[in-house]
Amino acid sequence: MALDLGDAVDHDPSLEGRFVFLVKPRSPPPPPPPAERAMGFTERAVAAAGAAVISAVLVNPLDVAKTRLQAQAAGVVYNQIWSDFSCYPWCNPGGLKLNGLGPSCSPECFQYRGTMDVFYKITRQEGIFRLWRGTGASLALAVPTVGIYLPSYDLLRNWIEEYSDRSNPKLRPYAPLIAGSVARSLACITCSPIELARTRMQAFKESSGGAKPPGMWKTLLGVLSSRQSSSHPERSRGYHLLWTGMGAQLARDVPFSAICWAVLEPTRRHLLGLLVGEQSNAAVILGANFSAGFIAGVISSGATCPQDVAKTRRQIEKDPARVLNMNTRRILLEVWRNEGMKGLFRGAGPRMARAGPSVGIVVSSYEVAKYIIHRKQAEL
């Protein structure tokens, strides 16, 4: 007697009278549907830009916290006092209610001790809206970056998978890693000056009460004007200063992207296989992609935190002569000698807390937007 289990079991007639369960090997992941492959770069870029806006606004406070913690460790002082600032009772020395001006404040008032402490002190000392400091630069960065990054990744991954299916099947598992690395490199090189402006805007706070802090363009002009005060202006290379820290940024973002997509793709396909099988809808696509993106974002951001520390230190350095002598390896060695492992992972908490939902939001919003565009085009 034999038991027929359809596709899951094969029956061998020579073993009549026995139950035989021979599980067939799992087939390779299915390629993206033809409609998805047919989407052009412009349609993908529009979907990616919308996803980037949502993510940039929601997670900006965590980015500010991460940058402040890393900048403080690098020597940026946050105890600047202005004339109309009054100490709060909880930070006066000895707990005395002095109701005095700034000079009576304890230095501990301005030392950040963790992510929640950054949120609390920025809200009390600078106002809650400063947690969204640099959001304009984040949007200016996120829209073109993600608009280049995700469509380029999609197209490169599809091309590599098609090539591997025709000529080299062993290459297929590495398609997300290769495509992610190349796409991220293109996006980083293109948008590095905006990343520089955002980092500086988040790292520094103004010392004059009530004054409007400089925006993105003024911050970039300040980077260029610093060459005039340098003792060796000819070594400052002019507009090349706008790409300060690009090497450190590539050293951070390319491994981040490679790890992220190498984790995200199999996780997403596994979740979609469990949740939907042959059917799909926006809710399932949203849930599977957000979950896979969250997991991949946390893992990849934690693994690349030392490179993020190096990038931040390079980009907040205001001495052009010192900037030209800095590189990622030297910065990491200096941090290791002075602060140890803790220094290399400074700001890892808010970075991972930011990257998880950020990647989840961007990827899920992007995939849902593509799904909606597919449906609209099919109805036309």
CSV table of C-alpha atoms in Angstrom, one decimal:
chain,number,residue,atom,x,y,z
A,1,MET,CA,0.0,0.0,0.0
A,2,ALA,CA,1.3,3.4,-0.9
A,3,LEU,CA,0.2,6.9,0.2
A,4,ASP,CA,-0.2,9.6,-2.4
A,5,LEU,CA,0.8,13.0,-1.1
A,6,GLY,CA,0.8,14.9,-4.4
A,7,ASP,CA,3.9,16.9,-5.1
A,8,ALA,CA,5.4,16.4,-1.6
A,9,VAL,CA,5.9,12.6,-2.0
A,10,ASP,CA,7.1,10.2,-4.7
A,11,HIS,CA,6.0,6.5,-4.9
A,12,ASP,CA,8.5,3.8,-5.7
A,13,PRO,CA,6.6,0.7,-7.0
A,14,SER,CA,9.4,-1.6,-5.9
A,15,LEU,CA,8.7,-0.7,-2.3
A,16,GLU,CA,5.0,-1.8,-2.4
A,17,GLY,CA,3.5,-2.3,1.0
A,18,ARG,CA,5.4,0.4,2.7
A,19,PHE,CA,4.9,4.1,3.3
A,20,VAL,CA,7.5,6.0,1.5
A,21,PHE,CA,8.1,9.7,2.1
A,22,LEU,CA,10.6,11.1,-0.3
A,23,VAL,CA,10.6,14.9,0.1
A,24,LYS,CA,11.6,16.6,-3.2
A,25,PRO,CA,14.3,19.2,-3.0
A,26,ARG,CA,13.1,22.8,-2.6
A,27,SER,CA,12.9,24.7,-5.8
A,28,PRO,CA,14.9,27.9,-6.2
A,29,PRO,CA,13.1,31.2,-5.3
A,30,PRO,CA,10.8,32.3,-8.1
A,31,PRO,CA,11.8,35.3,-10.2
A,32,PRO,CA,9.9,38.6,-9.8
A,33,PRO,CA,6.7,38.6,-11.7
A,34,PRO,CA,6.8,39.9,-15.3
A,35,ALA,CA,4.9,43.1,-14.4
A,36,GLU,CA,7.5,43.9,-11.8
A,37,ARG,CA,10.4,43.4,-14.2
A,38,ALA,CA,8.6,45.6,-16.8
A,39,MET,CA,8.6,48.7,-14.6
A,40,GLY,CA,10.9,51.4,-15.7
A,41,PHE,CA,13.4,53.4,-13.7
A,42,THR,CA,11.1,56.4,-13.4
A,43,GLU,CA,8.2,54.5,-11.9
A,44,ARG,CA,10.6,52.8,-9.5
A,45,ALA,CA,12.1,56.2,-8.6
A,46,VAL,CA,8.7,57.7,-7.8
A,47,ALA,CA,7.8,54.8,-5.6
A,48,ALA,CA,11.2,55.1,-3.8
A,49,ALA,CA,11.0,58.8,-3.3
A,50,GLY,CA,7.6,58.5,-1.5
A,51,ALA,CA,9.0,55.8,0.8
A,52,ALA,CA,12.1,58.0,1.6
A,53,VAL,CA,10.0,61.0,2.7
A,54,ILE,CA,8.0,58.9,5.1
A,55,SER,CA,11.1,57.3,6.6
A,56,ALA,CA,13.1,60.5,6.9
A,57,VAL,CA,10.4,62.3,8.9
A,58,LEU,CA,9.6,59.5,11.3
A,59,VAL,CA,13.1,58.5,12.3
A,60,ASN,CA,15.0,61.8,12.2
A,61,PRO,CA,15.0,62.2,16.1
A,62,LEU,CA,16.9,58.9,16.4
A,63,ASP,CA,19.4,60.1,13.8
A,64,VAL,CA,19.9,63.4,15.8
A,65,ALA,CA,20.5,61.4,19.0
A,66,LYS,CA,23.0,59.1,17.3
A,67,THR,CA,24.9,62.0,15.8
A,68,ARG,CA,25.0,64.0,19.1
A,69,LEU,CA,26.4,61.0,21.1
A,70,GLN,CA,29.1,60.4,18.5
A,71,ALA,CA,30.0,64.1,18.2
A,72,GLN,CA,30.2,64.5,22.0
A,73,ALA,CA,32.6,61.5,22.1
A,74,ALA,CA,34.7,63.2,19.4
A,75,GLY,CA,35.1,66.4,21.6
A,76,VAL,CA,32.2,68.6,20.5
A,77,VAL,CA,31.2,70.6,23.6
A,78,TYR,CA,27.5,71.1,24.3
A,79,ASN,CA,27.8,73.5,27.3
A,80,GLN,CA,27.5,76.7,25.3
A,81,ILE,CA,25.6,79.3,27.4
A,82,TRP,CA,23.6,82.3,26.1
A,83,SER,CA,22.3,85.2,28.0
A,84,ASP,CA,18.6,84.3,28.1
A,85,PHE,CA,19.1,80.7,29.2
A,86,SER,CA,18.2,79.9,32.8
A,87,CYS,CA,19.3,76.7,34.6
A,88,TYR,CA,16.7,74.2,35.5
A,89,PRO,CA,16.6,73.2,39.2
A,90,TRP,CA,17.4,69.6,38.5
A,91,CYS,CA,20.8,70.5,37.1
A,92,ASN,CA,22.0,73.1,39.6
A,93,PRO,CA,25.0,72.1,41.7
A,94,GLY,CA,23.9,70.8,45.1
A,95,GLY,CA,20.3,70.9,44.0
A,96,LEU,CA,20.1,74.7,44.9
A,97,LYS,CA,17.3,76.7,43.1
A,98,LEU,CA,19.6,79.5,42.1
A,99,ASN,CA,17.3,80.9,39.4
A,100,GLY,CA,20.5,82.3,37.9
A,101,LEU,CA,21.7,82.7,34.4
A,102,GLY,CA,23.8,80.2,32.5
A,103,PRO,CA,27.2,80.4,34.3
A,104,SER,CA,25.6,78.7,37.5
A,105,CYS,CA,24.7,75.6,35.5
A,106,SER,CA,26.5,72.3,36.3
A,107,PRO,CA,28.4,70.9,33.3
A,108,GLU,CA,26.3,67.7,33.7
A,109,CYS,CA,23.4,69.7,32.3
A,110,PHE,CA,24.9,69.4,28.9
A,111,GLN,CA,26.5,66.0,28.9
A,112,TYR,CA,24.5,63.3,27.1
A,113,ARG,CA,24.3,60.0,28.9
A,114,GLY,CA,22.2,58.0,26.4
A,115,THR,CA,19.5,58.2,23.8
A,116,MET,CA,16.7,59.1,26.1
A,117,ASP,CA,18.9,61.7,27.8
A,118,VAL,CA,19.5,63.3,24.4
A,119,PHE,CA,15.8,63.5,23.7
A,120,TYR,CA,15.1,64.9,27.2
A,121,LYS,CA,17.8,67.6,27.2
A,122,ILE,CA,17.3,68.7,23.6
A,123,THR,CA,13.5,69.1,24.4
A,124,ARG,CA,14.2,71.0,27.6
A,125,GLN,CA,17.1,73.2,26.4
A,126,GLU,CA,16.4,73.7,22.7
A,127,GLY,CA,12.8,72.8,22.1
A,128,ILE,CA,11.1,69.7,20.8
A,129,PHE,CA,11.3,70.7,17.2
A,130,ARG,CA,15.1,70.6,17.3
A,131,LEU,CA,14.8,66.8,17.4
A,132,TRP,CA,13.9,67.2,13.7
A,133,ARG,CA,17.0,69.3,13.1
A,134,GLY,CA,18.3,68.5,9.7
A,135,THR,CA,15.0,67.0,8.4
A,136,GLY,CA,15.2,69.3,5.4
A,137,ALA,CA,18.6,68.0,4.6
A,138,SER,CA,17.4,64.4,5.4
A,139,LEU,CA,14.6,64.9,2.9
A,140,ALA,CA,16.9,66.4,0.3
A,141,LEU,CA,19.3,63.5,0.9
A,142,ALA,CA,16.7,60.7,1.2
A,143,VAL,CA,14.7,61.5,-2.0
A,144,PRO,CA,17.6,61.4,-4.5
A,145,THR,CA,19.5,58.8,-2.6
A,146,VAL,CA,16.7,56.3,-2.3
A,147,GLY,CA,15.4,57.4,-5.7
A,148,ILE,CA,18.7,56.3,-7.2
A,149,TYR,CA,19.5,53.4,-4.8
A,150,LEU,CA,16.3,51.2,-4.8
A,151,PRO,CA,15.6,51.4,-8.5
A,152,SER,CA,19.2,50.7,-9.3
A,153,TYR,CA,19.3,47.8,-6.9
A,154,ASP,CA,16.1,46.4,-8.4
A,155,LEU,CA,17.3,46.6,-12.0
A,156,LEU,CA,20.8,45.3,-11.2
A,157,ARG,CA,19.5,42.4,-9.2
A,158,ASN,CA,17.1,41.4,-12.0
A,159,TRP,CA,19.8,41.6,-14.6
A,160,ILE,CA,22.3,39.5,-12.5
A,161,GLU,CA,19.6,36.9,-11.8
A,162,GLU,CA,18.7,36.7,-15.4
A,163,TYR,CA,22.3,36.4,-16.4
A,164,SER,CA,23.0,33.7,-13.7
A,165,ASP,CA,19.9,31.7,-14.8
A,166,ARG,CA,21.3,31.6,-18.4
A,167,SER,CA,25.1,31.3,-17.8
A,168,ASN,CA,26.1,30.8,-14.2
A,169,PRO,CA,23.5,29.5,-11.7
A,170,LYS,CA,26.1,29.7,-8.8
A,171,LEU,CA,26.0,33.5,-9.1
A,172,ARG,CA,22.3,33.9,-8.3
A,173,PRO,CA,22.6,33.7,-4.4
A,174,TYR,CA,25.1,36.7,-4.6
A,175,ALA,CA,22.8,38.9,-6.7
A,176,PRO,CA,21.4,40.9,-3.8
A,177,LEU,CA,24.9,41.4,-2.3
A,178,ILE,CA,26.5,42.6,-5.6
A,179,ALA,CA,23.5,44.7,-6.7
A,180,GLY,CA,23.2,46.3,-3.2
A,181,SER,CA,26.9,47.3,-3.1
A,182,VAL,CA,27.0,48.8,-6.6
A,183,ALA,CA,23.7,50.7,-6.2
A,184,ARG,CA,24.7,52.1,-2.8
A,185,SER,CA,28.0,53.3,-4.2
A,186,LEU,CA,26.3,55.2,-6.9
A,187,ALA,CA,23.9,56.9,-4.5
A,188,CYS,CA,26.6,57.7,-1.9
A,189,ILE,CA,28.9,59.4,-4.5
A,190,THR,CA,26.0,61.4,-5.9
A,191,CYS,CA,24.6,62.7,-2.6
A,192,SER,CA,27.7,62.9,-0.4
A,193,PRO,CA,27.6,66.8,0.0
A,194,ILE,CA,24.0,66.6,1.3
A,195,GLU,CA,25.0,63.9,3.8
A,196,LEU,CA,27.9,66.2,5.0
A,197,ALA,CA,25.4,69.1,5.5
A,198,ARG,CA,23.0,66.9,7.4
A,199,THR,CA,25.6,65.5,9.8
A,200,ARG,CA,26.9,69.0,10.6
A,201,MET,CA,23.4,70.4,11.2
A,202,GLN,CA,22.6,67.6,13.6
A,203,ALA,CA,25.9,67.6,15.4
A,204,PHE,CA,26.1,71.3,16.3
A,205,LYS,CA,23.8,73.7,18.1
A,206,GLU,CA,23.8,77.4,18.0
A,207,SER,CA,25.0,79.5,20.9
A,208,SER,CA,22.9,82.6,20.3
A,209,GLY,CA,19.4,82.4,21.8
A,210,GLY,CA,16.5,82.6,19.4
A,211,ALA,CA,18.7,82.8,16.3
A,212,LYS,CA,17.7,80.7,13.4
A,213,PRO,CA,20.2,77.9,12.8
A,214,PRO,CA,21.9,77.7,9.4
A,215,GLY,CA,20.1,75.6,6.8
A,216,MET,CA,21.6,73.1,4.4
A,217,TRP,CA,22.9,75.6,1.8
A,218,LYS,CA,24.4,77.9,4.4
A,219,THR,CA,26.1,74.9,6.1
A,220,LEU,CA,27.6,73.9,2.8
A,221,LEU,CA,28.8,77.4,2.1
A,222,GLY,CA,30.4,77.4,5.6
A,223,VAL,CA,32.3,74.3,4.6
A,224,LEU,CA,33.6,76.1,1.5
A,225,SER,CA,34.4,79.3,3.3
A,226,SER,CA,36.6,77.4,5.8
A,227,ARG,CA,39.2,77.1,3.2
A,228,GLN,CA,39.8,80.8,3.3
A,229,SER,CA,40.8,80.6,7.0
A,230,SER,CA,43.0,77.6,6.5
A,231,SER,CA,46.7,78.2,6.9
A,232,HIS,CA,47.2,76.2,3.7
A,233,PRO,CA,44.3,77.1,1.4
A,234,GLU,CA,45.9,75.7,-1.6
A,235,ARG,CA,45.7,72.2,0.0
A,236,SER,CA,42.0,72.5,0.6
A,237,ARG,CA,41.1,71.5,-3.0
A,238,GLY,CA,38.1,73.9,-3.1
A,239,TYR,CA,34.8,72.1,-3.9
A,240,HIS,CA,36.4,68.7,-3.0
A,241,LEU,CA,35.7,69.7,0.6
A,242,LEU,CA,32.0,69.1,-0.1
A,243,TRP,CA,32.9,65.4,-0.4
A,244,THR,CA,34.6,65.3,3.0
A,245,GLY,CA,34.0,61.9,4.6
A,246,MET,CA,32.9,60.2,1.4
A,247,GLY,CA,35.4,57.5,1.8
A,248,ALA,CA,34.2,56.8,5.3
A,249,GLN,CA,30.6,56.9,4.1
A,250,LEU,CA,31.4,54.4,1.4
A,251,ALA,CA,33.2,52.2,3.9
A,252,ARG,CA,30.0,52.3,6.0
A,253,ASP,CA,27.2,52.2,3.5
A,254,VAL,CA,28.5,49.6,1.0
A,255,PRO,CA,29.0,46.9,3.6
A,256,PHE,CA,25.7,48.0,5.2
A,257,SER,CA,23.9,47.6,1.9
A,258,ALA,CA,25.5,44.3,1.1
A,259,ILE,CA,24.7,42.8,4.6
A,260,CYS,CA,21.2,44.3,4.5
A,261,TRP,CA,20.1,42.9,1.2
A,262,ALA,CA,21.8,39.5,1.8
A,263,VAL,CA,19.6,39.2,4.9
A,264,LEU,CA,16.5,40.9,3.6
A,265,GLU,CA,15.9,39.0,0.3
A,266,PRO,CA,15.8,35.4,1.7
A,267,THR,CA,13.8,36.6,4.8
A,268,ARG,CA,11.3,38.5,2.6
A,269,ARG,CA,10.9,35.5,0.3
A,270,HIS,CA,10.4,33.1,3.2
A,271,LEU,CA,7.8,35.4,4.8
A,272,LEU,CA,5.9,35.9,1.6
A,273,GLY,CA,5.9,32.1,1.0
A,274,LEU,CA,4.5,31.6,4.4
A,275,LEU,CA,1.9,34.3,4.3
A,276,VAL,CA,0.7,34.4,0.7
A,277,GLY,CA,1.7,31.5,-1.5
A,278,GLU,CA,0.4,32.2,-4.9
A,279,GLN,CA,-1.8,35.2,-3.8
A,280,SER,CA,-0.7,38.7,-2.9
A,281,ASN,CA,-2.2,41.9,-1.6
A,282,ALA,CA,-1.0,45.2,-0.3
A,283,ALA,CA,-1.3,44.2,3.4
A,284,VAL,CA,0.7,41.0,3.0
A,285,ILE,CA,3.4,42.8,1.0
A,286,LEU,CA,3.6,45.6,3.6
A,287,GLY,CA,3.9,43.2,6.5
A,288,ALA,CA,6.4,40.8,5.0
A,289,ASN,CA,8.6,43.6,3.6
A,290,PHE,CA,8.5,45.7,6.8
A,291,SER,CA,9.4,42.6,9.0
A,292,ALA,CA,12.3,41.6,6.7
A,293,GLY,CA,13.5,45.2,6.4
A,294,PHE,CA,13.4,45.7,10.2
A,295,ILE,CA,15.5,42.6,10.8
A,296,ALA,CA,18.0,43.3,8.1
A,297,GLY,CA,18.3,47.0,9.2
A,298,VAL,CA,19.1,46.1,12.8
A,299,ILE,CA,21.7,43.5,11.9
A,300,SER,CA,23.5,45.6,9.2
A,301,SER,CA,23.5,48.8,11.2
A,302,GLY,CA,25.0,47.1,14.3
A,303,ALA,CA,27.7,45.5,12.2
A,304,THR,CA,28.7,48.7,10.5
A,305,CYS,CA,28.6,51.1,13.6
A,306,PRO,CA,32.4,51.6,13.8
A,307,GLN,CA,32.4,52.9,10.2
A,308,ASP,CA,29.5,55.3,11.1
A,309,VAL,CA,31.6,56.6,14.0
A,310,ALA,CA,34.5,57.3,11.6
A,311,LYS,CA,32.2,59.0,9.1
A,312,THR,CA,30.7,61.3,11.8
A,313,ARG,CA,34.1,62.3,13.1
A,314,ARG,CA,35.4,63.1,9.6
A,315,GLN,CA,32.4,65.2,8.7
A,316,ILE,CA,32.2,67.2,11.9
A,317,GLU,CA,35.9,68.2,11.7
A,318,LYS,CA,36.1,71.9,10.9
A,319,ASP,CA,39.9,72.2,10.3
A,320,PRO,CA,40.4,71.7,6.5
A,321,ALA,CA,44.1,70.8,7.0
A,322,ARG,CA,43.2,68.1,9.5
A,323,VAL,CA,40.4,66.8,7.3
A,324,LEU,CA,42.9,66.1,4.5
A,325,ASN,CA,45.1,64.0,6.8
A,326,MET,CA,42.2,61.9,8.2
A,327,ASN,CA,41.1,58.6,6.9
A,328,THR,CA,38.8,55.8,8.1
A,329,ARG,CA,41.6,53.5,9.3
A,330,ARG,CA,43.4,56.3,11.3
A,331,ILE,CA,40.2,57.4,12.9
A,332,LEU,CA,39.2,53.8,14.0
A,333,LEU,CA,42.7,53.2,15.4
A,334,GLU,CA,42.5,56.5,17.3
A,335,VAL,CA,39.1,55.6,18.7
A,336,TRP,CA,40.2,52.1,19.7
A,337,ARG,CA,43.3,53.4,21.5
A,338,ASN,CA,41.4,56.2,23.4
A,339,GLU,CA,38.0,54.6,24.0
A,340,GLY,CA,38.2,50.9,23.3
A,341,MET,CA,35.3,48.8,21.9
A,342,LYS,CA,32.8,51.1,23.6
A,343,GLY,CA,34.0,54.0,21.5
A,344,LEU,CA,33.8,52.1,18.2
A,345,PHE,CA,30.1,51.3,18.9
A,346,ARG,CA,29.2,54.8,20.3
A,347,GLY,CA,25.6,55.5,19.3
A,348,ALA,CA,24.9,51.9,18.3
A,349,GLY,CA,21.6,51.9,20.2
A,350,PRO,CA,19.9,54.8,18.4
A,351,ARG,CA,21.5,53.8,15.1
A,352,MET,CA,20.0,50.3,15.3
A,353,ALA,CA,16.7,51.7,16.6
A,354,ARG,CA,16.7,54.1,13.7
A,355,ALA,CA,17.8,51.7,11.0
A,356,GLY,CA,15.4,48.9,11.8
A,357,PRO,CA,12.2,50.9,11.3
A,358,SER,CA,13.8,53.1,8.6
A,359,VAL,CA,14.7,50.1,6.3
A,360,GLY,CA,11.4,48.5,7.1
A,361,ILE,CA,9.4,51.6,6.2
A,362,VAL,CA,11.4,52.4,3.0
A,363,VAL,CA,11.3,48.8,1.6
A,364,SER,CA,7.7,48.1,2.5
A,365,SER,CA,6.5,51.5,1.3
A,366,TYR,CA,8.5,51.0,-1.9
A,367,GLU,CA,7.1,47.6,-2.6
A,368,VAL,CA,3.5,48.6,-1.8
A,369,ALA,CA,3.9,51.6,-4.1
A,370,LYS,CA,5.2,49.4,-6.9
A,371,TYR,CA,2.2,47.0,-6.3
A,372,ILE,CA,-0.3,49.9,-6.5
A,373,ILE,CA,1.4,51.2,-9.7
A,374,HIS,CA,1.1,47.7,-11.2
A,375,ARG,CA,-2.6,47.5,-10.4
A,376,LYS,CA,-3.3,50.9,-11.8
A,377,GLN,CA,-1.4,50.1,-15.0
A,378,ALA,CA,-3.3,46.8,-15.4
A,379,GLU,CA,-6.6,48.6,-15.1
A,380,LEU,CA,-5.8,51.0,-17.9
